[in-house]
Coordinates of C-alpha atoms in Angstrom, one line a residue:
M45 CA 26.8 108.8 47.1
K46 CA 32.5 110.1 47.2
K47 CA 33.4 107.1 46.6
F48 CA 35.2 103.4 46.4
M49 CA 37.1 106.3 47.3
I50 CA 36.6 108.5 50.7
L51 CA 34.9 105.5 51.5
M52 CA 34.6 105.7 55.2
S53 CA 35.7 103.0 57.7
A54 CA 33.4 106.1 60.1
L55 CA 29.9 107.1 60.3
Y56 CA 27.5 108.8 58.2
L57 CA 25.2 109.8 59.8
S58 CA 21.3 110.9 58.3
L59 CA 20.3 113.6 60.9
T60 CA 17.0 115.0 59.2
A61 CA 13.7 112.8 58.5
Y62 CA 14.5 108.4 57.0
P63 CA 17.1 108.9 54.3
K64 CA 15.7 108.4 50.2
N65 CA 16.0 106.9 47.7
W66 CA 17.2 108.6 44.5
I67 CA 15.9 107.5 40.4
I68 CA 18.5 108.8 37.8
T69 CA 17.0 107.3 34.7
N70 CA 18.1 108.1 30.9
D71 CA 16.5 109.6 28.5
G72 CA 17.9 108.3 25.5
F73 CA 21.5 110.1 25.9
T74 CA 20.6 111.8 29.0
F75 CA 21.0 111.5 32.4
S76 CA 17.0 112.5 34.1
P77 CA 17.8 114.0 35.8
A78 CA 21.0 115.1 35.5
A79 CA 21.2 117.0 38.3
I80 CA 20.2 116.7 41.5
T81 CA 20.6 117.7 45.1
I82 CA 20.5 115.3 47.5
Q83 CA 21.2 115.0 51.7
L84 CA 23.7 113.4 53.1
G85 CA 22.3 109.9 53.8
D86 CA 20.4 109.4 51.1
T87 CA 20.9 106.5 48.1
V88 CA 21.6 107.2 44.8
T89 CA 20.0 104.5 42.1
F90 CA 20.7 104.3 38.5
Q91 CA 18.2 103.2 36.3
L92 CA 19.6 103.3 33.1
A93 CA 19.3 101.0 29.5
S94 CA 21.5 98.0 29.2
I95 CA 23.7 100.4 27.1
H96 CA 24.8 102.8 29.6
N97 CA 26.1 103.5 33.0
A98 CA 27.4 106.0 35.2
L99 CA 31.3 106.2 36.4
E100 CA 32.6 109.1 38.5
V101 CA 35.0 112.2 36.9
D102 CA 36.4 115.2 38.6
K103 CA 35.6 118.5 37.0
T104 CA 38.0 118.7 34.5
T105 CA 36.8 115.3 32.3
W106 CA 33.5 115.9 33.7
D107 CA 33.9 119.7 31.6
A108 CA 35.8 118.1 28.9
N109 CA 32.9 115.2 28.1
A110 CA 35.9 112.5 28.5
N111 CA 35.8 109.7 30.8
D112 CA 39.6 109.0 32.6
P113 CA 37.5 108.0 36.7
V114 CA 38.3 108.7 39.9
T115 CA 38.3 106.4 42.6
G116 CA 34.5 107.7 43.0
F117 CA 30.9 105.1 42.1
T118 CA 30.3 103.5 39.3
T119 CA 27.5 101.0 38.3
P120 CA 28.1 98.6 36.1
N121 CA 25.7 98.5 32.4
G122 CA 21.6 98.8 34.0
G123 CA 22.0 101.4 36.8
G124 CA 22.4 100.2 39.9
M125 CA 22.2 101.2 43.8
I126 CA 25.4 103.7 45.1
L127 CA 25.1 103.8 48.2
P128 CA 25.4 107.0 50.6
A129 CA 29.1 105.8 52.4
Q130 CA 30.1 106.6 48.3
L131 CA 28.9 110.1 48.5
P132 CA 30.0 112.4 50.5
V133 CA 29.2 115.7 51.3
G134 CA 29.9 117.8 48.0
T135 CA 29.0 117.5 44.2
H136 CA 29.4 114.2 42.0
Y137 CA 30.4 115.0 38.3
Y138 CA 29.7 111.4 36.2
V139 CA 29.3 110.0 32.7
C140 CA 28.0 107.1 30.6
E141 CA 31.2 105.5 30.2
F142 CA 30.6 105.3 26.3
H143 CA 28.7 108.6 26.1
A144 CA 30.5 110.7 27.4
S145 CA 31.3 111.9 23.8
S146 CA 28.0 113.2 23.5
G147 CA 27.5 115.7 26.5
M148 CA 25.8 111.8 29.0
K149 CA 27.0 113.3 32.0
G150 CA 25.2 114.4 35.8
T151 CA 26.1 116.0 38.9
I152 CA 24.8 114.5 42.3
T153 CA 25.0 117.2 45.5
V154 CA 24.9 117.0 48.9
E155 CA 24.6 118.6 51.5
Q156 CA 25.5 118.5 55.1
T157 CA 22.3 117.9 57.4
T158 CA 21.6 120.1 59.8
G159 CA 22.5 119.2 63.1
I160 CA 20.7 117.9 66.0
E161 CA 17.9 119.1 67.1
K162 CA 16.4 118.4 70.0
G163 CA 14.5 115.2 70.0
Q164 CA 16.7 114.3 67.6
T165 CA 18.9 110.5 67.6
Q166 CA 22.4 110.4 68.8
T167 CA 24.0 106.9 67.8
T168 CA 26.9 105.6 67.4
F169 CA 28.3 102.3 65.2
N170 CA 31.1 100.4 64.3
V171 CA 32.2 97.6 63.5
Y172 CA 35.4 95.9 63.5
P173 CA 37.6 94.4 63.0
N174 CA 38.0 96.0 59.3
P175 CA 39.6 94.6 57.0
S176 CA 37.8 90.9 58.0
N177 CA 38.0 87.4 56.4
G178 CA 34.4 88.2 56.4
L179 CA 33.7 87.4 60.4
F180 CA 32.9 91.0 62.3
Y181 CA 31.4 92.2 64.8
F182 CA 29.3 95.1 65.5
S183 CA 28.2 97.6 68.2
Y184 CA 26.3 100.7 68.7
A185 CA 24.5 103.2 71.5
V186 CA 21.5 104.8 70.4
N187 CA 19.4 106.8 72.1
V188 CA 15.3 105.5 70.6
N189 CA 11.6 105.4 71.2
P190 CA 10.9 102.3 72.6
G191 CA 9.2 100.0 71.0
I192 CA 11.0 101.6 66.7
P193 CA 12.4 98.7 66.0
I194 CA 16.3 99.1 64.5
E195 CA 18.1 96.9 61.3
L196 CA 21.5 96.0 59.6
A197 CA 22.0 95.2 56.7
V198 CA 25.1 94.0 54.6
F199 CA 25.1 95.4 50.5
D200 CA 27.6 94.3 47.9
I201 CA 29.1 97.1 45.6
L202 CA 26.4 96.6 43.1
G203 CA 23.5 97.9 45.8
Q204 CA 22.6 93.9 45.7
R205 CA 21.5 93.3 49.9
V206 CA 23.3 89.9 51.0
L207 CA 22.4 89.7 54.8
Q208 CA 19.4 91.5 56.9
I209 CA 19.4 91.2 60.3
T210 CA 15.9 93.0 62.2
D211 CA 15.3 93.4 65.8
V212 CA 18.8 94.6 66.8
T213 CA 19.6 94.6 70.7
Q214 CA 21.9 97.2 72.4
Q215 CA 24.6 94.5 73.2
S216 CA 28.4 94.8 72.1
N217 CA 30.5 92.4 69.7
Q218 CA 27.0 91.3 68.1
Q219 CA 28.0 89.1 65.4
F220 CA 27.7 88.2 62.3
N221 CA 29.5 86.5 58.8
L222 CA 30.1 87.5 55.7
S223 CA 32.8 84.6 54.8
A224 CA 30.3 82.9 52.3
F225 CA 30.8 86.2 50.3
P226 CA 33.5 86.4 47.3
K227 CA 36.4 89.2 48.7
G228 CA 35.5 93.2 48.0
V229 CA 33.9 96.2 49.7
Y230 CA 30.4 95.8 51.0
F231 CA 28.0 98.3 53.0
A232 CA 26.7 97.9 56.1
R233 CA 23.7 100.5 57.0
F234 CA 22.3 100.4 60.6
S235 CA 18.8 102.3 60.5
S236 CA 15.3 102.9 62.2
L237 CA 12.6 105.3 60.9
E238 CA 14.6 108.1 62.9
F239 CA 18.4 107.2 61.5
S240 CA 20.8 106.0 58.9
F241 CA 24.5 104.7 59.5
D242 CA 26.5 103.6 56.6
Q243 CA 29.3 102.3 57.2
K244 CA 31.7 100.2 54.6
L245 CA 33.4 96.6 55.0
V246 CA 36.4 95.3 53.4
I247 CA 36.4 91.7 53.3
K248 CA 39.7 90.3 52.2

């Protein structure tokens, strides 16, 4: 998904097919599946019993069945969505904060997508100012097939969508307002059937 983290104010481009959402559940005190390999730009949703969560840790902590957090993703009890901005390339180690000592842990390995091939979309997307008091602007340049709708969606840190703009037009300095929402970290997803970008937003 790494992290609350290296969460980029840059963007992650999925250069393959439309991003996939992976589901991780629990079977008692075991994550299922306990190890997955995904592509950069995919999301991961934890659907857990209310006594479990998912907390990112480093490998040393993971090997020791401990629960010392790193600056990475975490979910509330019951799970939540981990967005691509929290999942840069590499292996992400996570545990259930409450049952790590029992070996309840897993890994998410994020692989870099391949380079742009002929016919694939080339896109740039930017949100500014960032951090902001809640008033953001965005601009983009994209080469997509005519008629394919483009959407901007904004998610809170739990993966709940708080804003959606459909049929985005290609022009500079388009505005969206999040000032009614609490201060904190959000994620903007700019997507169509041909591409997806994610960018961390901060309301201060």
